[in-house]
């Protein structure tokens, strides 16, 4: 039996898993992503998380065929480098992530884009496996996307899938990317947090930041949003409604252009808010669908928070 | 040598061509599209145009291997039927266009979607032939689109390419399709004419309708718009500026999602306004491109008004 490692490197946490030949999870660990210390600190924590996952699988790093890493930012898979990872500490320049982590662990390391590996995992093992073509909508800190066309991830010239930067409102809200009117300006968790802070500063009442403090978070995590919605916080409700509307427009636009079989919703917020919100996104897309009598299937991720690690492990051949 | 026929069935005119094995045009004719008499009248004019083109090629219909038709509306290529062609007289129901025309001409007839056949012609013979992947932007009465991915037209479940119904402004202007904020609501010639009429009714001065009458047109054709721009008509300028901005947002959105090599601009208005406007669309897309240091090539159709007929002729195997 061959074991492989998968690391999902997020802005908040690192998830490590060990899988077997059947892609069954044999061991798992989770550590917070360092908020300082730059790439070197992140590599140390990636290695520690992987060792802990191996240990929980009753094995050692040296027994793994290799480790895959799903990472945010600009991934050069061939070079094994990561650059411009805005949610990681001091990670602007090109950094040899694969080589450094491989040096630490002593086994081969391959890296891939976080959203793409998660969508690839859904294609092979999850909610996408019954569809020839689908759009992955990764709703989290940002809004990631990936297109599976005829059974393969469509990469374009290497940068396809930037669903978060589909324009939903010409001249609209400023996006964290600096542009105006992007989907992510309305639906990305980071952008929504910024909007919520501005609203609170301007006097709007909200429980969002109290819930955040109570849960000892530094950001409005998906869990914070979910609790605020349960507690019927009006600002949270309005911002989530706006996000759903923007997601509907963005997904509708892409569907009109590519006409895929299905839309698979994942990501931190998508996973946390779950099936009722997949249905809400479908409802919000409906009025924008040109072929409105034949909408794509809208389905929730099946792999949830494990998708990133599972997809990362798929980067390693057994 | 095998000759083939191609018919481009537009809302205003029918273009007929005869091509040889090398896709060189050997004969050509043009007739106005009937504005009444329903599908039967249109079939009569299609047949007449094809006979005239054959005659101008020094041959007869019976010498052609077959005729292809590029048609607007809902084409069922396998069944040879056309439905819901809003710009053709009384053409809502499913009509057996291929069978009727074939019955009249006595040779095989195949039909295809007008924008798709024109984009396919650019792929094989025109501005798209050097690119593996490109987006066709057909700017005319409506805004059509087609994606060529890895050397093939991407059809999705059959309805891909509805670029005109990509949302550029949530809650924005009403589109002829009934939805809100579609690209076509700002950039389609039919929608622009509606907006221009409303503006004139509301007291805005414009030469657009005087130019139209002088040219003995019933609609604001691409030629009318071009003359109005030359004469520096302010309303025409504003509406065209708005159209270009919307096209930039729509094209930028699609590019962010599919990351193709090139954008090929055609259609009635695209062809008439030409290269300077291709550049303007590129400039308007630029601020929306997520990977803004590597924009796709923006190129003008090479086949122009002949693209529809050439593409239609490609539907027939020699």
PDB file of N, CA and C in Angstrom, chain A residues 176-227:
ATOM      1  N   UNK A 176     -10.828  43.996  -3.216  1.00  0.00           N
ATOM      2  CA  UNK A 176      -9.482  43.932  -2.623  1.00  0.00           C
ATOM      3  C   UNK A 176      -8.374  43.926  -3.685  1.00  0.00           C
ATOM      4  N   UNK A 177      -8.681  43.481  -4.909  1.00  0.00           N
ATOM      5  CA  UNK A 177      -7.673  43.465  -5.981  1.00  0.00           C
ATOM      6  C   UNK A 177      -7.433  44.851  -6.549  1.00  0.00           C
ATOM      7  N   UNK A 178      -8.226  45.827  -6.137  1.00  0.00           N
ATOM      8  CA  UNK A 178      -8.045  47.191  -6.608  1.00  0.00           C
ATOM      9  C   UNK A 178      -8.994  47.582  -7.733  1.00  0.00           C
ATOM     10  N   UNK A 179      -9.583  46.574  -8.387  1.00  0.00           N
ATOM     11  CA  UNK A 179     -10.500  46.876  -9.484  1.00  0.00           C
ATOM     12  C   UNK A 179     -11.898  47.177  -8.946  1.00  0.00           C
ATOM     13  N   UNK A 180     -12.782  47.568  -9.829  1.00  0.00           N
ATOM     14  CA  UNK A 180     -14.140  47.914  -9.405  1.00  0.00           C
ATOM     15  C   UNK A 180     -15.163  46.924  -9.924  1.00  0.00           C
ATOM     16  N   UNK A 181     -16.126  46.584  -9.049  1.00  0.00           N
ATOM     17  CA  UNK A 181     -17.302  45.840  -9.501  1.00  0.00           C
ATOM     18  C   UNK A 181     -17.110  44.340  -9.638  1.00  0.00           C
ATOM     19  N   UNK A 182     -15.940  43.826  -9.206  1.00  0.00           N
ATOM     20  CA  UNK A 182     -15.704  42.380  -9.268  1.00  0.00           C
ATOM     21  C   UNK A 182     -16.689  41.654  -8.346  1.00  0.00           C
ATOM     22  N   UNK A 183     -17.018  40.419  -8.694  1.00  0.00           N
ATOM     23  CA  UNK A 183     -17.823  39.560  -7.832  1.00  0.00           C
ATOM     24  C   UNK A 183     -17.258  39.499  -6.412  1.00  0.00           C
ATOM     25  N   UNK A 184     -15.939  39.361  -6.315  1.00  0.00           N
ATOM     26  CA  UNK A 184     -15.298  39.227  -4.997  1.00  0.00           C
ATOM     27  C   UNK A 184     -15.483  40.458  -4.111  1.00  0.00           C
ATOM     28  N   UNK A 185     -15.684  41.622  -4.726  1.00  0.00           N
ATOM     29  CA  UNK A 185     -15.913  42.843  -3.945  1.00  0.00           C
ATOM     30  C   UNK A 185     -17.191  42.737  -3.127  1.00  0.00           C
ATOM     31  N   UNK A 186     -18.120  41.896  -3.580  1.00  0.00           N
ATOM     32  CA  UNK A 186     -19.405  41.713  -2.897  1.00  0.00           C
ATOM     33  C   UNK A 186     -19.483  40.413  -2.111  1.00  0.00           C
ATOM     34  N   UNK A 187     -18.761  39.387  -2.584  1.00  0.00           N
ATOM     35  CA  UNK A 187     -18.967  38.051  -2.007  1.00  0.00           C
ATOM     36  C   UNK A 187     -17.747  37.465  -1.317  1.00  0.00           C
ATOM     37  N   UNK A 188     -16.571  38.062  -1.477  1.00  0.00           N
ATOM     38  CA  UNK A 188     -15.396  37.536  -0.786  1.00  0.00           C
ATOM     39  C   UNK A 188     -15.466  37.882   0.698  1.00  0.00           C
ATOM     40  N   UNK A 189     -15.095  36.928   1.560  1.00  0.00           N
ATOM     41  CA  UNK A 189     -15.209  37.161   3.001  1.00  0.00           C
ATOM     42  C   UNK A 189     -14.355  38.334   3.449  1.00  0.00           C
ATOM     43  N   UNK A 190     -13.180  38.485   2.861  1.00  0.00           N
ATOM     44  CA  UNK A 190     -12.303  39.605   3.226  1.00  0.00           C
ATOM     45  C   UNK A 190     -12.962  40.933   2.867  1.00  0.00           C
ATOM     46  N   UNK A 191     -13.541  41.003   1.672  1.00  0.00           N
ATOM     47  CA  UNK A 191     -14.214  42.230   1.242  1.00  0.00           C
ATOM     48  C   UNK A 191     -15.449  42.489   2.100  1.00  0.00           C
ATOM     49  N   UNK A 192     -16.174  41.423   2.439  1.00  0.00           N
ATOM     50  CA  UNK A 192     -17.377  41.584   3.256  1.00  0.00           C
ATOM     51  C   UNK A 192     -17.022  42.079   4.662  1.00  0.00           C
ATOM     52  N   UNK A 193     -15.885  41.606   5.174  1.00  0.00           N
ATOM     53  CA  UNK A 193     -15.442  42.079   6.491  1.00  0.00           C
ATOM     54  C   UNK A 193     -15.133  43.577   6.448  1.00  0.00           C
ATOM     55  N   UNK A 194     -14.480  43.979   5.356  1.00  0.00           N
ATOM     56  CA  UNK A 194     -14.146  45.397   5.204  1.00  0.00           C
ATOM     57  C   UNK A 194     -15.423  46.230   5.146  1.00  0.00           C
ATOM     58  N   UNK A 195     -16.398  45.752   4.388  1.00  0.00           N
ATOM     59  CA  UNK A 195     -17.668  46.475   4.277  1.00  0.00           C
ATOM     60  C   UNK A 195     -18.374  46.528   5.634  1.00  0.00           C
ATOM     61  N   UNK A 196     -18.311  45.405   6.374  1.00  0.00           N
ATOM     62  CA  UNK A 196     -18.965  45.349   7.690  1.00  0.00           C
ATOM     63  C   UNK A 196     -18.311  46.337   8.662  1.00  0.00           C
ATOM     64  N   UNK A 197     -16.967  46.426   8.621  1.00  0.00           N
ATOM     65  CA  UNK A 197     -16.267  47.367   9.519  1.00  0.00           C
ATOM     66  C   UNK A 197     -16.643  48.803   9.213  1.00  0.00           C
ATOM     67  N   UNK A 198     -16.680  49.105   7.908  1.00  0.00           N
ATOM     68  CA  UNK A 198     -17.064  50.469   7.515  1.00  0.00           C
ATOM     69  C   UNK A 198     -18.468  50.783   7.998  1.00  0.00           C
ATOM     70  N   UNK A 199     -19.369  49.825   7.870  1.00  0.00           N
ATOM     71  CA  UNK A 199     -20.757  50.037   8.282  1.00  0.00           C
ATOM     72  C   UNK A 199     -20.821  50.255   9.794  1.00  0.00           C
ATOM     73  N   UNK A 200     -20.046  49.433  10.551  1.00  0.00           N
ATOM     74  CA  UNK A 200     -20.053  49.606  12.009  1.00  0.00           C
ATOM     75  C   UNK A 200     -19.467  50.969  12.389  1.00  0.00           C
ATOM     76  N   UNK A 201     -18.358  51.323  11.733  1.00  0.00           N
ATOM     77  CA  UNK A 201     -17.746  52.629  11.997  1.00  0.00           C
ATOM     78  C   UNK A 201     -18.723  53.761  11.710  1.00  0.00           C
ATOM     79  N   UNK A 202     -19.589  53.540  10.729  1.00  0.00           N
ATOM     80  CA  UNK A 202     -20.557  54.577  10.356  1.00  0.00           C
ATOM     81  C   UNK A 202     -21.808  54.521  11.226  1.00  0.00           C
ATOM     82  N   UNK A 203     -21.790  53.623  12.225  1.00  0.00           N
ATOM     83  CA  UNK A 203     -22.888  53.628  13.188  1.00  0.00           C
ATOM     84  C   UNK A 203     -23.900  52.501  13.061  1.00  0.00           C
ATOM     85  N   UNK A 204     -23.715  51.618  12.069  1.00  0.00           N
ATOM     86  CA  UNK A 204     -24.641  50.489  11.948  1.00  0.00           C
ATOM     87  C   UNK A 204     -24.393  49.499  13.076  1.00  0.00           C
ATOM     88  N   UNK A 205     -25.454  49.057  13.709  1.00  0.00           N
ATOM     89  CA  UNK A 205     -25.323  48.083  14.798  1.00  0.00           C
ATOM     90  C   UNK A 205     -25.142  46.689  14.214  1.00  0.00           C
ATOM     91  N   UNK A 206     -24.210  45.934  14.798  1.00  0.00           N
ATOM     92  CA  UNK A 206     -24.009  44.559  14.356  1.00  0.00           C
ATOM     93  C   UNK A 206     -23.352  43.744  15.459  1.00  0.00           C
ATOM     94  N   UNK A 207     -23.700  42.459  15.521  1.00  0.00           N
ATOM     95  CA  UNK A 207     -23.071  41.568  16.500  1.00  0.00           C
ATOM     96  C   UNK A 207     -21.828  40.893  15.925  1.00  0.00           C
ATOM     97  N   UNK A 208     -21.558  41.134  14.640  1.00  0.00           N
ATOM     98  CA  UNK A 208     -20.491  40.383  13.960  1.00  0.00           C
ATOM     99  C   UNK A 208     -19.173  40.409  14.739  1.00  0.00           C
ATOM    100  N   UNK A 209     -18.736  41.606  15.160  1.00  0.00           N
ATOM    101  CA  UNK A 209     -17.406  41.703  15.767  1.00  0.00           C
ATOM    102  C   UNK A 209     -17.400  41.213  17.218  1.00  0.00           C
ATOM    103  N   UNK A 210     -18.575  41.281  17.862  1.00  0.00           N
ATOM    104  CA  UNK A 210     -18.680  40.698  19.220  1.00  0.00           C
ATOM    105  C   UNK A 210     -18.591  39.170  19.138  1.00  0.00           C
ATOM    106  N   UNK A 211     -19.275  38.616  18.170  1.00  0.00           N
ATOM    107  CA  UNK A 211     -19.198  37.153  17.983  1.00  0.00           C
ATOM    108  C   UNK A 211     -17.758  36.746  17.686  1.00  0.00           C
ATOM    109  N   UNK A 212     -17.084  37.551  16.862  1.00  0.00           N
ATOM    110  CA  UNK A 212     -15.691  37.274  16.511  1.00  0.00           C
ATOM    111  C   UNK A 212     -14.818  37.229  17.768  1.00  0.00           C
ATOM    112  N   UNK A 213     -14.998  38.258  18.626  1.00  0.00           N
ATOM    113  CA  UNK A 213     -14.186  38.308  19.846  1.00  0.00           C
ATOM    114  C   UNK A 213     -14.508  37.148  20.785  1.00  0.00           C
ATOM    115  N   UNK A 214     -15.774  36.866  20.920  1.00  0.00           N
ATOM    116  CA  UNK A 214     -16.206  35.774  21.789  1.00  0.00           C
ATOM    117  C   UNK A 214     -15.590  34.447  21.345  1.00  0.00           C
ATOM    118  N   UNK A 215     -15.468  34.293  20.020  1.00  0.00           N
ATOM    119  CA  UNK A 215     -14.889  33.061  19.486  1.00  0.00           C
ATOM    120  C   UNK A 215     -13.372  33.160  19.358  1.00  0.00           C
ATOM    121  N   UNK A 216     -12.812  34.245  19.901  1.00  0.00           N
ATOM    122  CA  UNK A 216     -11.359  34.468  19.883  1.00  0.00           C
ATOM    123  C   UNK A 216     -10.765  34.375  18.482  1.00  0.00           C
ATOM    124  N   UNK A 217     -11.453  35.028  17.562  1.00  0.00           N
ATOM    125  CA  UNK A 217     -10.956  35.104  16.190  1.00  0.00           C
ATOM    126  C   UNK A 217     -10.440  36.516  15.933  1.00  0.00           C
ATOM    127  N   UNK A 218      -9.553  36.613  14.951  1.00  0.00           N
ATOM    128  CA  UNK A 218      -9.079  37.941  14.560  1.00  0.00           C
ATOM    129  C   UNK A 218      -9.768  38.427  13.293  1.00  0.00           C
ATOM    130  N   UNK A 219     -10.502  37.508  12.672  1.00  0.00           N
ATOM    131  CA  UNK A 219     -11.209  37.857  11.439  1.00  0.00           C
ATOM    132  C   UNK A 219     -12.635  37.338  11.517  1.00  0.00           C
ATOM    133  N   UNK A 220     -13.453  37.854  10.622  1.00  0.00           N
ATOM    134  CA  UNK A 220     -14.811  37.317  10.506  1.00  0.00           C
ATOM    135  C   UNK A 220     -14.731  36.005   9.718  1.00  0.00           C
ATOM    136  N   UNK A 221     -14.547  34.928  10.453  1.00  0.00           N
ATOM    137  CA  UNK A 221     -14.446  33.608   9.814  1.00  0.00           C
ATOM    138  C   UNK A 221     -15.827  33.151   9.334  1.00  0.00           C
ATOM    139  N   UNK A 222     -15.842  32.075   8.589  1.00  0.00           N
ATOM    140  CA  UNK A 222     -17.119  31.528   8.108  1.00  0.00           C
ATOM    141  C   UNK A 222     -18.020  31.183   9.280  1.00  0.00           C
ATOM    142  N   UNK A 223     -17.395  30.663  10.363  1.00  0.00           N
ATOM    143  CA  UNK A 223     -18.169  30.335  11.557  1.00  0.00           C
ATOM    144  C   UNK A 223     -18.815  31.565  12.173  1.00  0.00           C
ATOM    145  N   UNK A 224     -18.084  32.677  12.189  1.00  0.00           N
ATOM    146  CA  UNK A 224     -18.627  33.921  12.739  1.00  0.00           C
ATOM    147  C   UNK A 224     -19.843  34.370  11.922  1.00  0.00           C
ATOM    148  N   UNK A 225     -19.702  34.328  10.609  1.00  0.00           N
ATOM    149  CA  UNK A 225     -20.837  34.714   9.751  1.00  0.00           C
ATOM    150  C   UNK A 225     -22.034  33.795  10.011  1.00  0.00           C
ATOM    151  N   UNK A 226     -21.767  32.500  10.115  1.00  0.00           N
ATOM    152  CA  UNK A 226     -22.865  31.545  10.310  1.00  0.00           C
ATOM    153  C   UNK A 226     -23.606  31.838  11.610  1.00  0.00           C
ATOM    154  N   UNK A 227     -22.857  32.108  12.690  1.00  0.00           N
ATOM    155  CA  UNK A 227     -23.504  32.407  13.978  1.00  0.00           C
ATOM    156  C   UNK A 227     -24.300  33.712  13.884  1.00  0.00           C
TER     157      UNK A 227
END
